[in-house]
Amino acid sequence: MAKPKYEGYCKGKPTYRVREKYEGTNIYVQNAKSLLTKTSGFISSYDFSLNPYRGCQYGCSYCYAAAFSPNSKMRQDWGNWVIIKENAQEVLEKELIRWYRKNPDRPPRIYMSTVTDPYQPIEGKERLTRSLLEVMREYPVILVIQTRSPLITQDIPQLQRIPHLRVNLTIPTGSEEVRKDFEPRSPTIKARLNAVKLIRESIDETKGFVPKLSITITPTLPTPVAEQEAFIKKLRIADRIVIQEFHASTRGSLVASTRPKALALKEKYSWWYDNEQQNYQQFKDKLMSLLPGIEIREGKAGFSYD
Ligand code: SF4
């Protein structure tokens, strides 16, 4: 079958036209054949990963997901296009019905998302992720939501209806300067911390289930020593903190540093990366000493639901 062609990234007649420009992003609409993808590797403790969108408006410099773009032009333009899986709600419902036919007593473990952010800006308009949470209310799942977006707070009532939920809010650094360099389009650190706080404070045990709350400092980017303590103290609002070293690779493998821009930035931050292991270890030691009673996990173990 011929590969689909996307307007703006192809020669000749496109298969998919730009539906609109949304905040500078080319938006396309497709129907998905399936929503639930079997997992392996880093998230192998889950049955499925779930990505409501393809592509991501945040376009973080270190994002490995760019490697899964439909073509090389779109890979190079990572962050400037998004494909909406328009029939996602319907497909998910069918897949969960099928799962429960085979496994009537076991809710599937789902990780949302691995190659997109389910609460990137377009979600504020499309409410696609929200529609999937509505399906999960009918067909229970064990769910982890991975996002860096405060938009998730708009779905607090929906989050409370999921009996087994962990929210992972990503904040890879305590430095705004570092954030702006590595992920200039993403929400500020303050906005993300406020989002975790708002979820924590708004959850009402009398109105539903209480989600677990993690802050994932992943990949762990530099935070200047002078800013570390103040940052770490703000993380007390989470139940779990996850850290993970930033492994550089130019081999296109599934590690969080496959984009050239991120590799160049590592040179700018040589004060951290020239001695990365030691800086990472010192940061980890500070987390342990300043956050007694809060679970600190590393790498794969940190991304598990339990
Ligand atoms: S938010 Fe996540 S999926 Fe989106 S670009 Fe950043 S790292 Fe990639």
PDB file of C-alpha atoms in Angstrom, residues 96-200:
ATOM      1  CA  LEU A  96     -11.667  -2.811  25.540  1.00  0.00           C
ATOM      2  CA  ILE A  97     -14.800  -4.869  24.852  1.00  0.00           C
ATOM      3  CA  ARG A  98     -12.588  -7.403  23.075  1.00  0.00           C
ATOM      4  CA  TRP A  99     -10.126  -7.401  26.005  1.00  0.00           C
ATOM      5  CA  TYR A 100     -12.871  -8.050  28.566  1.00  0.00           C
ATOM      6  CA  ARG A 101     -14.281 -10.901  26.499  1.00  0.00           C
ATOM      7  CA  LYS A 102     -10.931 -12.654  26.844  1.00  0.00           C
ATOM      8  CA  ASN A 103      -9.986 -11.368  30.323  1.00  0.00           C
ATOM      9  CA  PRO A 104     -13.227 -10.761  32.209  1.00  0.00           C
ATOM     10  CA  ASP A 105     -11.519 -10.402  35.591  1.00  0.00           C
ATOM     11  CA  ARG A 106      -8.400  -8.438  34.704  1.00  0.00           C
ATOM     12  CA  PRO A 107      -8.380  -4.737  33.796  1.00  0.00           C
ATOM     13  CA  PRO A 108      -5.682  -3.975  31.202  1.00  0.00           C
ATOM     14  CA  ARG A 109      -2.663  -1.904  32.229  1.00  0.00           C
ATOM     15  CA  ILE A 110      -2.372   1.093  29.946  1.00  0.00           C
ATOM     16  CA  TYR A 111       0.360   3.724  29.616  1.00  0.00           C
ATOM     17  CA  MET A 112      -0.846   6.968  28.001  1.00  0.00           C
ATOM     18  CA  SER A 113       1.264   8.149  26.225  1.00  0.00           C
ATOM     19  CA  THR A 114       4.618   7.047  24.835  1.00  0.00           C
ATOM     20  CA  VAL A 115       5.045   9.086  21.628  1.00  0.00           C
ATOM     21  CA  THR A 116       2.851  12.137  22.145  1.00  0.00           C
ATOM     22  CA  ASP A 117       1.585  14.302  24.985  1.00  0.00           C
ATOM     23  CA  PRO A 118      -2.098  13.523  25.594  1.00  0.00           C
ATOM     24  CA  TYR A 119      -2.602  17.057  26.959  1.00  0.00           C
ATOM     25  CA  GLN A 120      -0.700  19.087  24.372  1.00  0.00           C
ATOM     26  CA  PRO A 121      -2.427  22.378  23.438  1.00  0.00           C
ATOM     27  CA  ILE A 122      -4.713  20.901  20.737  1.00  0.00           C
ATOM     28  CA  GLU A 123      -6.350  18.738  23.427  1.00  0.00           C
ATOM     29  CA  GLY A 124      -7.847  21.937  24.857  1.00  0.00           C
ATOM     30  CA  LYS A 125      -9.865  22.188  21.654  1.00  0.00           C
ATOM     31  CA  GLU A 126     -10.386  18.564  20.627  1.00  0.00           C
ATOM     32  CA  ARG A 127     -10.937  16.884  24.026  1.00  0.00           C
ATOM     33  CA  LEU A 128      -9.878  13.595  22.496  1.00  0.00           C
ATOM     34  CA  THR A 129      -8.032  12.399  25.613  1.00  0.00           C
ATOM     35  CA  ARG A 130     -11.037  13.343  27.705  1.00  0.00           C
ATOM     36  CA  SER A 131     -13.267  11.246  25.453  1.00  0.00           C
ATOM     37  CA  LEU A 132     -10.984   8.251  26.076  1.00  0.00           C
ATOM     38  CA  LEU A 133     -11.215   8.732  29.833  1.00  0.00           C
ATOM     39  CA  GLU A 134     -14.999   8.546  29.434  1.00  0.00           C
ATOM     40  CA  VAL A 135     -14.612   5.147  27.731  1.00  0.00           C
ATOM     41  CA  MET A 136     -12.326   3.970  30.547  1.00  0.00           C
ATOM     42  CA  ARG A 137     -15.036   4.837  33.014  1.00  0.00           C
ATOM     43  CA  GLU A 138     -17.241   2.184  31.395  1.00  0.00           C
ATOM     44  CA  TYR A 139     -14.470  -0.366  30.894  1.00  0.00           C
ATOM     45  CA  PRO A 140     -12.061  -0.061  33.850  1.00  0.00           C
ATOM     46  CA  VAL A 141      -8.334   0.025  33.256  1.00  0.00           C
ATOM     47  CA  ILE A 142      -5.183   0.487  35.293  1.00  0.00           C
ATOM     48  CA  LEU A 143      -3.897   3.711  33.835  1.00  0.00           C
ATOM     49  CA  VAL A 144      -0.812   5.903  33.894  1.00  0.00           C
ATOM     50  CA  ILE A 145      -1.056   9.317  32.252  1.00  0.00           C
ATOM     51  CA  GLN A 146       2.274  10.863  31.291  1.00  0.00           C
ATOM     52  CA  THR A 147       2.142  14.576  30.486  1.00  0.00           C
ATOM     53  CA  ARG A 148       3.918  17.873  31.005  1.00  0.00           C
ATOM     54  CA  SER A 149       0.785  19.921  30.524  1.00  0.00           C
ATOM     55  CA  PRO A 150      -1.308  21.803  33.093  1.00  0.00           C
ATOM     56  CA  LEU A 151      -4.263  21.177  30.742  1.00  0.00           C
ATOM     57  CA  ILE A 152      -4.735  17.897  32.590  1.00  0.00           C
ATOM     58  CA  THR A 153      -6.268  19.888  35.452  1.00  0.00           C
ATOM     59  CA  GLN A 154      -9.314  20.556  33.275  1.00  0.00           C
ATOM     60  CA  ASP A 155     -10.068  16.834  33.507  1.00  0.00           C
ATOM     61  CA  ILE A 156      -9.914  16.457  37.286  1.00  0.00           C
ATOM     62  CA  PRO A 157     -13.550  15.214  37.472  1.00  0.00           C
ATOM     63  CA  GLN A 158     -12.745  12.579  34.815  1.00  0.00           C
ATOM     64  CA  LEU A 159      -9.527  11.583  36.611  1.00  0.00           C
ATOM     65  CA  GLN A 160     -11.500  10.950  39.769  1.00  0.00           C
ATOM     66  CA  ARG A 161     -13.621   8.384  37.976  1.00  0.00           C
ATOM     67  CA  ILE A 162     -10.674   6.081  37.177  1.00  0.00           C
ATOM     68  CA  PRO A 163     -10.216   3.651  40.083  1.00  0.00           C
ATOM     69  CA  HIS A 164      -6.558   2.857  39.363  1.00  0.00           C
ATOM     70  CA  LEU A 165      -4.748   5.908  38.063  1.00  0.00           C
ATOM     71  CA  ARG A 166      -1.272   7.361  38.370  1.00  0.00           C
ATOM     72  CA  VAL A 167      -0.557  10.801  36.931  1.00  0.00           C
ATOM     73  CA  ASN A 168       3.079  11.391  35.949  1.00  0.00           C
ATOM     74  CA  LEU A 169       3.804  15.084  35.494  1.00  0.00           C
ATOM     75  CA  THR A 170       7.133  15.599  33.710  1.00  0.00           C
ATOM     76  CA  ILE A 171       9.462  18.330  34.991  1.00  0.00           C
ATOM     77  CA  PRO A 172      12.999  17.472  33.795  1.00  0.00           C
ATOM     78  CA  THR A 173      14.768  20.456  35.415  1.00  0.00           C
ATOM     79  CA  GLY A 174      14.351  23.062  38.103  1.00  0.00           C
ATOM     80  CA  SER A 175      15.889  25.767  35.889  1.00  0.00           C
ATOM     81  CA  GLU A 176      13.731  27.892  33.599  1.00  0.00           C
ATOM     82  CA  GLU A 177      16.790  28.682  31.482  1.00  0.00           C
ATOM     83  CA  VAL A 178      17.455  24.980  30.906  1.00  0.00           C
ATOM     84  CA  ARG A 179      13.785  24.322  30.183  1.00  0.00           C
ATOM     85  CA  LYS A 180      13.695  27.118  27.597  1.00  0.00           C
ATOM     86  CA  ASP A 181      16.756  25.667  25.893  1.00  0.00           C
ATOM     87  CA  PHE A 182      15.705  22.017  25.824  1.00  0.00           C
ATOM     88  CA  GLU A 183      11.935  22.386  25.490  1.00  0.00           C
ATOM     89  CA  PRO A 184      11.104  26.005  24.617  1.00  0.00           C
ATOM     90  CA  ARG A 185       7.459  25.357  23.744  1.00  0.00           C
ATOM     91  CA  SER A 186       6.551  23.493  26.865  1.00  0.00           C
ATOM     92  CA  PRO A 187       4.764  24.983  29.906  1.00  0.00           C
ATOM     93  CA  THR A 188       6.861  26.721  32.563  1.00  0.00           C
ATOM     94  CA  ILE A 189       8.070  24.795  35.588  1.00  0.00           C
ATOM     95  CA  LYS A 190       5.866  26.955  37.796  1.00  0.00           C
ATOM     96  CA  ALA A 191       2.769  26.118  35.752  1.00  0.00           C
ATOM     97  CA  ARG A 192       3.515  22.402  36.019  1.00  0.00           C
ATOM     98  CA  LEU A 193       4.125  22.507  39.772  1.00  0.00           C
ATOM     99  CA  ASN A 194       0.886  24.451  40.157  1.00  0.00           C
ATOM    100  CA  ALA A 195      -0.897  21.780  38.122  1.00  0.00           C
ATOM    101  CA  VAL A 196       0.287  19.014  40.470  1.00  0.00           C
ATOM    102  CA  LYS A 197      -0.751  21.146  43.439  1.00  0.00           C
ATOM    103  CA  LEU A 198      -4.156  21.826  41.947  1.00  0.00           C
ATOM    104  CA  ILE A 199      -4.773  18.129  41.309  1.00  0.00           C
ATOM    105  CA  ARG A 200      -3.657  17.303  44.848  1.00  0.00           C
TER     106      ARG A 200
END
